[in-house]
Coordinates of C-alpha atoms and ligand atoms in Angstrom, one line a residue:
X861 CA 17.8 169.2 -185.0
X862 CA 21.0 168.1 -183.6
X863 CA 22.5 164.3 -184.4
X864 CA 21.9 161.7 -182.1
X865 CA 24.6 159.4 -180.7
X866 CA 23.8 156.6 -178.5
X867 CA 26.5 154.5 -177.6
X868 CA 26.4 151.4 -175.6
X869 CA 28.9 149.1 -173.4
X870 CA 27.7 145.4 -172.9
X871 CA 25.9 144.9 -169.4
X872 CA 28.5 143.3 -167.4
X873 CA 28.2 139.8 -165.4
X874 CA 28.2 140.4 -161.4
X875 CA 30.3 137.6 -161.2
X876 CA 33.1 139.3 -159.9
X877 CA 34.4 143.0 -159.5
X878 CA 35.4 144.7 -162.8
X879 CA 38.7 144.5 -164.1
X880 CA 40.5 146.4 -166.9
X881 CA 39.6 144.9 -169.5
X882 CA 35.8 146.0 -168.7
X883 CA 37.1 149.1 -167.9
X884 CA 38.5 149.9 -171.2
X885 CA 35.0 149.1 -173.2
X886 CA 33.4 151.9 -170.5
X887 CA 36.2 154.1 -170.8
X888 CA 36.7 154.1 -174.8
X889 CA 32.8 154.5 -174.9
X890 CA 33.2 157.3 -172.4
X891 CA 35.8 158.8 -174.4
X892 CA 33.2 158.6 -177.4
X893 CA 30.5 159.8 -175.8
X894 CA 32.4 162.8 -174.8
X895 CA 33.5 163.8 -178.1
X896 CA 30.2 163.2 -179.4
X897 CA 29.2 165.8 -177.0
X898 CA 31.8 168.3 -177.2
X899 CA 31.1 168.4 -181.5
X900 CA 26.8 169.3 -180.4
X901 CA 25.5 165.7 -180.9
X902 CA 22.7 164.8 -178.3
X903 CA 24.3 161.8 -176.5
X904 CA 23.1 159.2 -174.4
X905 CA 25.7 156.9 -173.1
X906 CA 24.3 153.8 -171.4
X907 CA 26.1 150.6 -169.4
X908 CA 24.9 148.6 -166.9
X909 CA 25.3 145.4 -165.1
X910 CA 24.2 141.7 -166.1
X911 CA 22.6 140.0 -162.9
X912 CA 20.9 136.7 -163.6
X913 CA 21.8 133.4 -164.6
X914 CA 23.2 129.8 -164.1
X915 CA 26.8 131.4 -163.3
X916 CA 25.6 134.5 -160.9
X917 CA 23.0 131.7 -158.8
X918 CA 26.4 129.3 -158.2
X919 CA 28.5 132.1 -157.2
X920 CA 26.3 134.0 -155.2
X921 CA 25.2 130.3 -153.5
X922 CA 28.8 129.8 -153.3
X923 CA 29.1 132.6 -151.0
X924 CA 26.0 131.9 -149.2
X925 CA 24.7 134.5 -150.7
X926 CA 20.5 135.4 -151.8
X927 CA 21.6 136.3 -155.6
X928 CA 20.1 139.5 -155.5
X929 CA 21.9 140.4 -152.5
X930 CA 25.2 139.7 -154.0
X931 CA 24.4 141.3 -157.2
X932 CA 23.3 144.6 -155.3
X933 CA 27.3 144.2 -153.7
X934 CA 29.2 143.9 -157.2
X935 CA 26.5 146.3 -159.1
X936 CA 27.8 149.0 -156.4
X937 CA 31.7 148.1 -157.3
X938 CA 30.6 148.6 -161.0
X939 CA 29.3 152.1 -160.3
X940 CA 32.0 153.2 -158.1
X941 CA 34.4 152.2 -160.5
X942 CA 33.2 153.9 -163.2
X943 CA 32.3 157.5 -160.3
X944 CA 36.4 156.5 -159.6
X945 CA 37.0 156.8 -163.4
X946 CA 34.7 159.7 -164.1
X947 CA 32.7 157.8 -166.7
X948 CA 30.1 160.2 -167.8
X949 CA 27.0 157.5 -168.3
X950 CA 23.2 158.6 -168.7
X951 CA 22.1 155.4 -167.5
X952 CA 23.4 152.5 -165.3
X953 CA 21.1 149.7 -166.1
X954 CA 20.7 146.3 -164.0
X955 CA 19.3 144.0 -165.1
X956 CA 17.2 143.2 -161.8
X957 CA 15.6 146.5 -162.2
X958 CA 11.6 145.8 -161.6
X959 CA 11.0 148.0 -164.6
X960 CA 13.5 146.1 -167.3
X961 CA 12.1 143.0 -165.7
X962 CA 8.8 143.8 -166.6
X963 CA 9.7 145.2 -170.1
X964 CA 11.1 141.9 -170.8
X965 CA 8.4 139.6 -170.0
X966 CA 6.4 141.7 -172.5
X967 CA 9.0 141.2 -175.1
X968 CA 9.0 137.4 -174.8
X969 CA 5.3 137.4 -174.9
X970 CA 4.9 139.1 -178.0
X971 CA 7.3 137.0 -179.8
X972 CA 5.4 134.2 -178.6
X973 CA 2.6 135.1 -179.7
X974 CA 4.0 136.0 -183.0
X975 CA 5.2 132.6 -183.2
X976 CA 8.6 133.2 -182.9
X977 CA 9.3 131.3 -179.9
X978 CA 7.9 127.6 -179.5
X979 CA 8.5 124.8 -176.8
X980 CA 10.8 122.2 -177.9
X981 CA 14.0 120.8 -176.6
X982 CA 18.0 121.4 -176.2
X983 CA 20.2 118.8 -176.0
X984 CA 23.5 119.9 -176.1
X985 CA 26.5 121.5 -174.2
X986 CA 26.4 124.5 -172.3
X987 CA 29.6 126.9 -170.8
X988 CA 27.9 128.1 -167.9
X989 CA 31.4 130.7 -167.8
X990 CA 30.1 131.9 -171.5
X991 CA 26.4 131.5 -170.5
X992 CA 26.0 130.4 -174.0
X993 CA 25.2 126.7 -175.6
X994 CA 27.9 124.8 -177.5
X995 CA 28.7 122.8 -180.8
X996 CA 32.0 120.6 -180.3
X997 CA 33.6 122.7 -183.1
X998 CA 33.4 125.3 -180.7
X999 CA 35.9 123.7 -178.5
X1000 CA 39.7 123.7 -178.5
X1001 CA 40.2 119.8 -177.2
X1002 CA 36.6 119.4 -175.4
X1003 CA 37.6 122.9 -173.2
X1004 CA 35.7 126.1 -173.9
X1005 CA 38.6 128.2 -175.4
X1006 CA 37.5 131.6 -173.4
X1007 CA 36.6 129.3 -169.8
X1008 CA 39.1 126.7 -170.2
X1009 CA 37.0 124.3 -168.8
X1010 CA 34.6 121.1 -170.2
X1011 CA 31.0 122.4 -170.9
X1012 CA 28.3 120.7 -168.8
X1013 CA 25.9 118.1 -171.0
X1014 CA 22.7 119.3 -171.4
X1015 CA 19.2 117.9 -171.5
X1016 CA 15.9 119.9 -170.8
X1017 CA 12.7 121.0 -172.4
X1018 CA 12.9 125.0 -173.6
X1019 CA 11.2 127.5 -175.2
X1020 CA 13.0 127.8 -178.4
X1021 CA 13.3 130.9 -180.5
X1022 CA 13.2 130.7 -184.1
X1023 CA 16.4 132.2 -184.9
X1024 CA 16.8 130.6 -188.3
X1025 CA 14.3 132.3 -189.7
X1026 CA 16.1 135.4 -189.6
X1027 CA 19.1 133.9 -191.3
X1028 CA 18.7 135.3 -194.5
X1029 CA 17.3 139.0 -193.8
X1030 CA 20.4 139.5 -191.3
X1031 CA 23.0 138.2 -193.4
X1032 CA 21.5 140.8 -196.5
X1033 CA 21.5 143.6 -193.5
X1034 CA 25.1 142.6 -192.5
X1035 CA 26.4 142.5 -196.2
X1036 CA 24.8 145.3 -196.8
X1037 CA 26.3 147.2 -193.9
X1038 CA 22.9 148.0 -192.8
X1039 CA 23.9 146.6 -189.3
X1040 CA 27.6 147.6 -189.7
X1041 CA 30.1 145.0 -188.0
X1042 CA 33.6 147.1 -187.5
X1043 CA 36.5 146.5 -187.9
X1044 CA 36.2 144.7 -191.5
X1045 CA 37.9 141.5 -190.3
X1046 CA 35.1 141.0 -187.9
X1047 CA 32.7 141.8 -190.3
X1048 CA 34.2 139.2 -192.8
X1049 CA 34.3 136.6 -190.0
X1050 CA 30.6 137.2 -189.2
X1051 CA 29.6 136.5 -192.7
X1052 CA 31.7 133.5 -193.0
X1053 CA 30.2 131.9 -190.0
X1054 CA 26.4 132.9 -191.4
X1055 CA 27.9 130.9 -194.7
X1056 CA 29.0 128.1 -193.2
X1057 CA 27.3 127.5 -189.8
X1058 CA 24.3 129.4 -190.4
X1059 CA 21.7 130.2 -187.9
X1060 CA 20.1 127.0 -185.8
X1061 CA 17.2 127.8 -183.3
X1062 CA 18.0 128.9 -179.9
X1063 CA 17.2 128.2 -176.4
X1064 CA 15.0 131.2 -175.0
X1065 CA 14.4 129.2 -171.5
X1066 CA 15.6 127.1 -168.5
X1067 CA 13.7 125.1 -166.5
X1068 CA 16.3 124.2 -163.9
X1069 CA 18.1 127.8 -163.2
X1070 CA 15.5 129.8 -160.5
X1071 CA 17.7 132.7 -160.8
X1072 CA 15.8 134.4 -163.7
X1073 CA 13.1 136.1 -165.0
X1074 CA 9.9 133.6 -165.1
X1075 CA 8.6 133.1 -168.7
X1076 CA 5.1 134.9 -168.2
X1077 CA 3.3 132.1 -170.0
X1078 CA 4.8 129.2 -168.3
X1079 CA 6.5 130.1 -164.9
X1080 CA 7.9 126.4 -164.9
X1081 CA 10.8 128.6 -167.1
X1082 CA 13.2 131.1 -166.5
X1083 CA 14.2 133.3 -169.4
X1084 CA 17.5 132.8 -171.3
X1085 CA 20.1 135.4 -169.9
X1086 CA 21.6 136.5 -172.9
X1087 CA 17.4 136.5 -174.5
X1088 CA 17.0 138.8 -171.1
X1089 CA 20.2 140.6 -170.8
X1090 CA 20.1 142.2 -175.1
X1091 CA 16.9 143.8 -174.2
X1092 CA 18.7 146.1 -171.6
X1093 CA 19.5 148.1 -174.5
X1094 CA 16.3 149.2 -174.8
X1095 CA 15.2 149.0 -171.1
X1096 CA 18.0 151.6 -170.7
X1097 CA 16.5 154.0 -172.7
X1098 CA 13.5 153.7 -170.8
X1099 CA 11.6 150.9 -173.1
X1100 CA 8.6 149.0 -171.6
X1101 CA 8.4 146.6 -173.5
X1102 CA 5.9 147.3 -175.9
X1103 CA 6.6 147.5 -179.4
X1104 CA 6.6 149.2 -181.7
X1105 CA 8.5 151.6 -180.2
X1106 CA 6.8 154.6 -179.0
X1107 CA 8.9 157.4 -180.2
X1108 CA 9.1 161.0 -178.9
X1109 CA 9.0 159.2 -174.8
X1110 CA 11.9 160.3 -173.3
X1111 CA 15.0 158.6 -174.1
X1112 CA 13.5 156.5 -176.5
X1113 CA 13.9 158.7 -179.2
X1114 CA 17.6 158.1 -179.0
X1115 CA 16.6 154.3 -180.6
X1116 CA 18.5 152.9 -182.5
X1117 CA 22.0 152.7 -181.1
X1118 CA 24.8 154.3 -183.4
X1119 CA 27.0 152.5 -181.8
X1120 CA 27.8 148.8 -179.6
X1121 CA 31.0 148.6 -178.3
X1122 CA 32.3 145.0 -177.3
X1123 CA 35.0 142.6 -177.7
X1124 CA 35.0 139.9 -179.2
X1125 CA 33.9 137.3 -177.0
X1126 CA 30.4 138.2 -177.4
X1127 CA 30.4 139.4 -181.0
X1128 CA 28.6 136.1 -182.4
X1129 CA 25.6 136.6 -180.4
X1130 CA 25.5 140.3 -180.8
X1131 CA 25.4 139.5 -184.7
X1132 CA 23.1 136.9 -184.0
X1133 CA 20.7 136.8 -181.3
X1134 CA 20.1 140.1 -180.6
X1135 CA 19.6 141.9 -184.1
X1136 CA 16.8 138.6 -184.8
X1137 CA 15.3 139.8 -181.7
X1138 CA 14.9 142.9 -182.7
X1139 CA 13.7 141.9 -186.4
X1140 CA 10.6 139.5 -184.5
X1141 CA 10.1 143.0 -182.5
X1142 CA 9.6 145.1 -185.3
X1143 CA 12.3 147.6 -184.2
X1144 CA 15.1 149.3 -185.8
X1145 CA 19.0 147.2 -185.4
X1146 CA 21.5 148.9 -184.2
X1147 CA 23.6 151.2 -186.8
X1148 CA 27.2 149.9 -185.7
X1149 CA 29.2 147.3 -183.8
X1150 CA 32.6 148.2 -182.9
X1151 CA 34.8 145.3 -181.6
X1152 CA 37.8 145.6 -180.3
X1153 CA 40.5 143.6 -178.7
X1154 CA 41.4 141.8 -175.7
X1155 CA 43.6 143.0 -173.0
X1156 CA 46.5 140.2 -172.4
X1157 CA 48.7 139.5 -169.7
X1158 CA 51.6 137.5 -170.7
X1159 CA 49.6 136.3 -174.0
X1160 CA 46.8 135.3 -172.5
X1161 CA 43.5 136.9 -171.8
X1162 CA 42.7 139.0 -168.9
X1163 CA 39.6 137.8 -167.2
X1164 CA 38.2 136.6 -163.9
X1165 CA 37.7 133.2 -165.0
X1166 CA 41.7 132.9 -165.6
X1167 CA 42.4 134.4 -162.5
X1168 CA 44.8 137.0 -164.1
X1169 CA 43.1 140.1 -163.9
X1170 CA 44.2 144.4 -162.8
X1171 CA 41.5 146.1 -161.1
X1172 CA 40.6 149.6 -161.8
X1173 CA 41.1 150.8 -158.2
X1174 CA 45.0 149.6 -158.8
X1175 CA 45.6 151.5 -161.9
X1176 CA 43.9 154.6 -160.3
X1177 CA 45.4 154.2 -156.7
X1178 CA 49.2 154.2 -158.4
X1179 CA 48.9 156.8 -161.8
X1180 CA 45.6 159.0 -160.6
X1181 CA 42.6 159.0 -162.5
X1182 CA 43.4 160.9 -165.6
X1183 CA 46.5 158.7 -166.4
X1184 CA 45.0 155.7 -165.4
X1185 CA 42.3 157.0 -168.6
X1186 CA 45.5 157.9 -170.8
X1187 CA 47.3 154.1 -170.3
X1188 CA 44.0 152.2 -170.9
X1189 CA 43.5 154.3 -174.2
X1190 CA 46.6 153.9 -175.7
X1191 CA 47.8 150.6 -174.6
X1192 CA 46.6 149.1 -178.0
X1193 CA 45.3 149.9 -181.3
X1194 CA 41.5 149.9 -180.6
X1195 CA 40.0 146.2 -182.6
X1196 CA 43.6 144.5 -182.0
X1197 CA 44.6 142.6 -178.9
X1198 CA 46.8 144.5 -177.0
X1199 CA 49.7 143.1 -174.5
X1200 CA 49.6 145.0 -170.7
X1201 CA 51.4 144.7 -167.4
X1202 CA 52.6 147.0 -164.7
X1203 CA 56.1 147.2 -166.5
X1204 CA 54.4 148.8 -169.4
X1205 CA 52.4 151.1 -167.7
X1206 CA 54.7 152.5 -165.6
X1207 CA 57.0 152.9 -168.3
X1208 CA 54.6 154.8 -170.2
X1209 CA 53.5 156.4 -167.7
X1210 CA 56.7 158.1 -167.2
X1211 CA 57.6 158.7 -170.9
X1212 CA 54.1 160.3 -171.7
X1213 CA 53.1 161.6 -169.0
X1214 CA 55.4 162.6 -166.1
X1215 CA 58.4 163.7 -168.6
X1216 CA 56.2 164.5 -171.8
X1217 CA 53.3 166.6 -171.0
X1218 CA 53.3 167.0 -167.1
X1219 CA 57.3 168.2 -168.0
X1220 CA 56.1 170.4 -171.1
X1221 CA 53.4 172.1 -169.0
X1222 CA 55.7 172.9 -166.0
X1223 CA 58.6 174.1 -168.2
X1224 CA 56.1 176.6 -170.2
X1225 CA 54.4 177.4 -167.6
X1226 CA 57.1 178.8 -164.7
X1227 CA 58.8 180.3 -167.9
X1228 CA 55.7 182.2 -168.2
X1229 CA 55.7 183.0 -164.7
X1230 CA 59.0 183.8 -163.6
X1231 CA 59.3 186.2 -166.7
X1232 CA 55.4 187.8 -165.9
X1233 CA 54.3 187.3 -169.1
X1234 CA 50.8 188.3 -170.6
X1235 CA 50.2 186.1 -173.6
X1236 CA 47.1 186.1 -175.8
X1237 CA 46.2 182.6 -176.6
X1238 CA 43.0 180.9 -178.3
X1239 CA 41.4 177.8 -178.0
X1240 CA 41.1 175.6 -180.8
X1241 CA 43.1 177.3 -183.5
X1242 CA 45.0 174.6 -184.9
X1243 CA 42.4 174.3 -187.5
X1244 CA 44.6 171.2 -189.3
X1245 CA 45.3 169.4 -186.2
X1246 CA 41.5 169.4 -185.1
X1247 CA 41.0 167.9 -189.1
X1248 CA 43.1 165.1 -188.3
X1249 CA 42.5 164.4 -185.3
X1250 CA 38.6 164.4 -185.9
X1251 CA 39.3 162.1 -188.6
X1252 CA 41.2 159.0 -186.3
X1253 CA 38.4 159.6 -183.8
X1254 CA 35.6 159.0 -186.2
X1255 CA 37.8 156.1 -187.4
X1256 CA 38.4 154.7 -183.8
X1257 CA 41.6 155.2 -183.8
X1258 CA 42.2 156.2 -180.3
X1259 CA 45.9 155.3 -180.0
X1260 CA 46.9 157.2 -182.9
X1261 CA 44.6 160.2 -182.1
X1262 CA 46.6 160.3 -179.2
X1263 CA 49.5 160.0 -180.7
X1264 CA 48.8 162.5 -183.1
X1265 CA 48.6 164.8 -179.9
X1266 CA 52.2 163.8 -178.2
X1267 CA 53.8 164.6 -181.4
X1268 CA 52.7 168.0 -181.4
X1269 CA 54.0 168.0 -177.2
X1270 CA 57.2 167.1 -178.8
X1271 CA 57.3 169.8 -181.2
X1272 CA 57.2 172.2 -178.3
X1273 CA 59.2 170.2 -176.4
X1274 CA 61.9 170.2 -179.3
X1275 CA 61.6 174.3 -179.5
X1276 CA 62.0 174.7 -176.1
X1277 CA 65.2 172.0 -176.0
X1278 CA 66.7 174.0 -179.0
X1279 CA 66.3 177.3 -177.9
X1280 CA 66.9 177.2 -174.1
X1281 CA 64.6 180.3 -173.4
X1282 CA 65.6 179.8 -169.5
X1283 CA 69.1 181.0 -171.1
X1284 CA 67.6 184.4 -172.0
X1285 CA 67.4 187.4 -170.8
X1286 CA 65.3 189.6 -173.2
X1287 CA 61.7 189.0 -172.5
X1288 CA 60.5 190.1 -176.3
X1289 CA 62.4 186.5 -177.2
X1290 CA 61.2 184.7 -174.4
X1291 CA 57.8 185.5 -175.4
X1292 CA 58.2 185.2 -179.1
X1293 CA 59.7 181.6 -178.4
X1294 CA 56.9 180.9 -175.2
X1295 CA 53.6 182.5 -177.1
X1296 CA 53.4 179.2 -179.6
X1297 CA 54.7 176.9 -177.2
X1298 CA 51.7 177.9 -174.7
X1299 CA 49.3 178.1 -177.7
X1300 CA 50.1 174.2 -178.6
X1301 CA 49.4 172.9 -175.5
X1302 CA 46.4 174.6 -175.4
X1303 CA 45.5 173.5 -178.8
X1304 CA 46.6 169.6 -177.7
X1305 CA 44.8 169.6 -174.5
X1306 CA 41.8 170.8 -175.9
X1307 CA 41.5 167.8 -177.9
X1308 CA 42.3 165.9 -174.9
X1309 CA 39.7 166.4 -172.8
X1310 CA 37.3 163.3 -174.1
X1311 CA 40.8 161.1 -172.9
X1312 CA 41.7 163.2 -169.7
X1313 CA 38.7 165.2 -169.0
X1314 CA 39.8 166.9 -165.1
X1315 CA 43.3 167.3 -166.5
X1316 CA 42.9 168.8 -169.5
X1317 CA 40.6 171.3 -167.8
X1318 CA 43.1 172.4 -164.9
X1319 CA 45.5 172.7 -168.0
X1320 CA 43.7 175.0 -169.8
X1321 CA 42.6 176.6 -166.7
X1322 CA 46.0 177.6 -165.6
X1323 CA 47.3 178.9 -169.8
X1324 CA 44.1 180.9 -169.6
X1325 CA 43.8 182.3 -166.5
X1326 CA 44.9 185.7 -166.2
X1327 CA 48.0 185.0 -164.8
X1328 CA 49.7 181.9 -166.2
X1329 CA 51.7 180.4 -162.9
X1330 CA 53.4 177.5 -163.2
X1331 CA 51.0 174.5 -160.6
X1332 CA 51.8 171.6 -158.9
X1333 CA 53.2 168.3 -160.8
X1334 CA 50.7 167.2 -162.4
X1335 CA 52.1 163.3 -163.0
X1336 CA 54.7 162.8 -160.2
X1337 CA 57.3 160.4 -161.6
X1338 CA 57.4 156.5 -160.6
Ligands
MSP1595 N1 27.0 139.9 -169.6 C1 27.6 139.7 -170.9 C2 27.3 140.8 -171.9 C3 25.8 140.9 -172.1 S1 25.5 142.3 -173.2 C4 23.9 142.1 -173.6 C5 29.1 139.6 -170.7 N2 29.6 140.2 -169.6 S2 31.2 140.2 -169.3 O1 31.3 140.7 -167.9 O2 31.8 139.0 -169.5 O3 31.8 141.3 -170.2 C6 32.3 141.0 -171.4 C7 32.9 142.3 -172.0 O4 33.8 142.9 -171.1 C8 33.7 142.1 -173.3 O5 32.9 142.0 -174.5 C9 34.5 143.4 -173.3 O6 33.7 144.5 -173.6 C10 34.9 143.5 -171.8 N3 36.1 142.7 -171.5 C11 36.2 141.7 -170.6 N4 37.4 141.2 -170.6 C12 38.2 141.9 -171.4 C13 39.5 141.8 -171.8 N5 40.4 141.0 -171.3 N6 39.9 142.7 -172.8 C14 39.1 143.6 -173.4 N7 37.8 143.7 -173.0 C15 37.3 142.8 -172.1 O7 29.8 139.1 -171.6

């Protein structure tokens, strides 16, 4: 039997249209879910979109909008962003889909009925930007530190979940790295907060936001979002709702997830919230959460809320698809925050990929063709390299995986500096020098195709058809 991978991004709010900072959790999951792939692992790759809610009602009302209307308009940008960016997903999930809808209502009902969730009260604050309710201590001088704005004061009857009960059983499971939180720092912070905040009960309902899912037993309340929005993970996979899980339908045997990419803004709940949900639903937690960082501008994270953000139709519109992949990827060490711009960009842009590889594959390759030269070349035989390079990946360490790669461009780049084969005239040495060249960027593009799959393809394409020509530019300088 092969191994199962399932990898997740979080559904995205249809607040606004997606930005980079969304489009580097797709594309770093996309990137994963190719490699699973490529190494034989059955894969299901799921994202999706986040539709109800306090915040989606105001902005779609704000636009004199029906909410589902304008959540079918920003769903759409979501999936054409991700068609622009070729992200390979099984699923796209919204969250307005009849069938998760009804999939959840039978979730909340059977943790009702177990018990688990009871009518009581909130009174408290509430970041309708987060979507989440708030202790002062999580504020930085009354604001939300992620919204920069005063929660609204909160007073209302609920349905509350009994989240404290699963206090103790997650935080064994976390310790125990049963419900793995990478990178270690988060993992460390996670426990921290379960020793010295611990687990309170949670609101499960609203009884003043209409845009929601009714609470089947009392349609005076709307489901929570975030209660609603977890269970897309399951939905996504084709779930109805029932537990236990019914394994061997369709994509449910994929359950659980090996991984849950995020960032850290909505790590606490996804150590929280969700993973009790799924203990009061009798179903397996997810096997990983991998966090990484924020993308900053100027210091300062990039989000819609702020105002500050680079769309993905930019990026693609000025470097091409591929590249746009390449600078998202390695513009930070994956689990740290990492500072962009344009300035960057371009400037990587250039060094990487208009003068490293897009130069190294145009000087091999019109070397090859000018002297007519028939090379023999293999795929994948740089036995050590693919070692290594496994290794970071398995790690997450895409920016070093990738570095990994240009170092071995500039190995051929430095043989071909050294030995000036364009000087030559004998074709024996032109070959002799142009035979490894070719077979290294082979080798590297190979292992580049979960980063840049189109261009790695025409690469490999052009060094093994049967006469190697040199092709257009591939990343036209800027
Ligand atoms: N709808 C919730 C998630 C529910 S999952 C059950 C939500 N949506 S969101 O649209 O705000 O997306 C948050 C996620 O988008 C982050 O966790 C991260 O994956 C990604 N990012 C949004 N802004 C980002 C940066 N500036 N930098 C890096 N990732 C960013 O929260």
């Amino acid at each position: 039997m092969p191994k199962k991978f399932y990898i997740t991004t979080p559904v995205y709010y249809v607040n606004d249209a997606p930005h980079i900072g969304h489009t580097y959790t797709t594309v770093a999951a996309d990137v994963l879910a190719r490699w699973h792939r490529s190494i034989g692992e059955e894969t299901f790759f799921l994202t999706g979109t986040d539709e109800h809610g306090a915040k989606i009602e105001e902005k779609a009302r704000g636009l004199k909008l029906e909410p589902k209307k304008y959540a079918d308009e920003i769903a759409e940008k979501f999936k054409e962003a991700w068609r622009q960016l070729n992200i390979s997903n099984d699923n796209f999930l919204r969250t307005t889909d009849p069938a998760h809808i009804k999939a959840v209502e039978k979730a909340l009902q059977s943790m009702y009925d177990k018990g688990d969730v009871y009518l009581g009260k909130y009174q408290g604050l509430y970041c309708r930007g987060c979507e989440q309710y708030k202790n002062e201590r999580d504020l930085a001088d009354g604001l939300c530190p992620d919204h920069k704005v005063a929660p609204e004061k909160m007073s209302e009857e609920c349905y509350n979940f009994k989240l404290s009960k699963y206090q103790d059983e997650l935080l064994k499971l976390i310790k125990k790295d049963k419900l793995k939180i990478l990178p270690l720092n988060r993992k460390n912070e996670i426990v921290s907060f379960f020793e010295t905040e611990g687990l309170e009960d949670v609101s499960f309902s609203r009884k003043n936001v209409g845009w929601g899912i009714p609470i089947p037993w009392d349609k005076s309340h709307t489901v929570y979002v975030w209660a609603d929005a977890f269970l897309n993970y399951l939905t996504g996979l084709g779930w109805d709702g029932t537990t236990p899980l019914t394994r061997g339908a369709g994509g449910l045997d994929f359950w659980p997830p090996t991984v849950q990419l995020m960032s850290k803004d909505i790590l606490r709940v996804h150590a929280t919230i969700w993973p009790a949900m799924l203990l009061s639903l009798d179903l397996p937690l997810p096997q990983a959460i991998f966090v990484h960082g924020y993308f900053q501008i100027n210091g300062q994270k990039m989000s819609k809320s702020l105002g500050n953000v680079i769309a993905p139709g930019d990026l693609i519109k000025k470097y091409g698809v591929d590249a746009s992949r390449y600078l998202i990827m390695s513009a930070a060490v994956f689990g740290h925050d990492g500072d962009i711009g344009w300035g960057k960009f371009d400037e990587k842009y250039n060094a990487d990929l208009a003068n490293g590889l897009g130069n190294l594959v145009a000087r091999a390759s019109s070397l090859i063709g000018k002297n007519r030269l028939e090379l023999r070349l293999k795929i994948d035989s740089d036995k050590k390299l693919i070692k290594k390079y496994k290794e970071l990946m398995e790690d997450y360490k895409f920016n070093e995986a990738l570095k990994l790669l240009w170092r071995k461009l500039k190995e051929s780049d430095e043989t071909l500096s050294e030995t000036k084969p364009w000087k030559l005239e004998d074709k024996r040495e032109i070959k002799n020098i142009i035979e490894p060249v070719a077979q290294n960027i082979l080798n590297v593009v190979n292992l580049l195709k979960p980063f840049m799959p189109s261009v790695s393809e025409k690469i490999i394409q052009q060094f093994t058809a049967k006469k190697i020509v040199k092709g257009e530019a591939l990343f036209p300088r800027i």
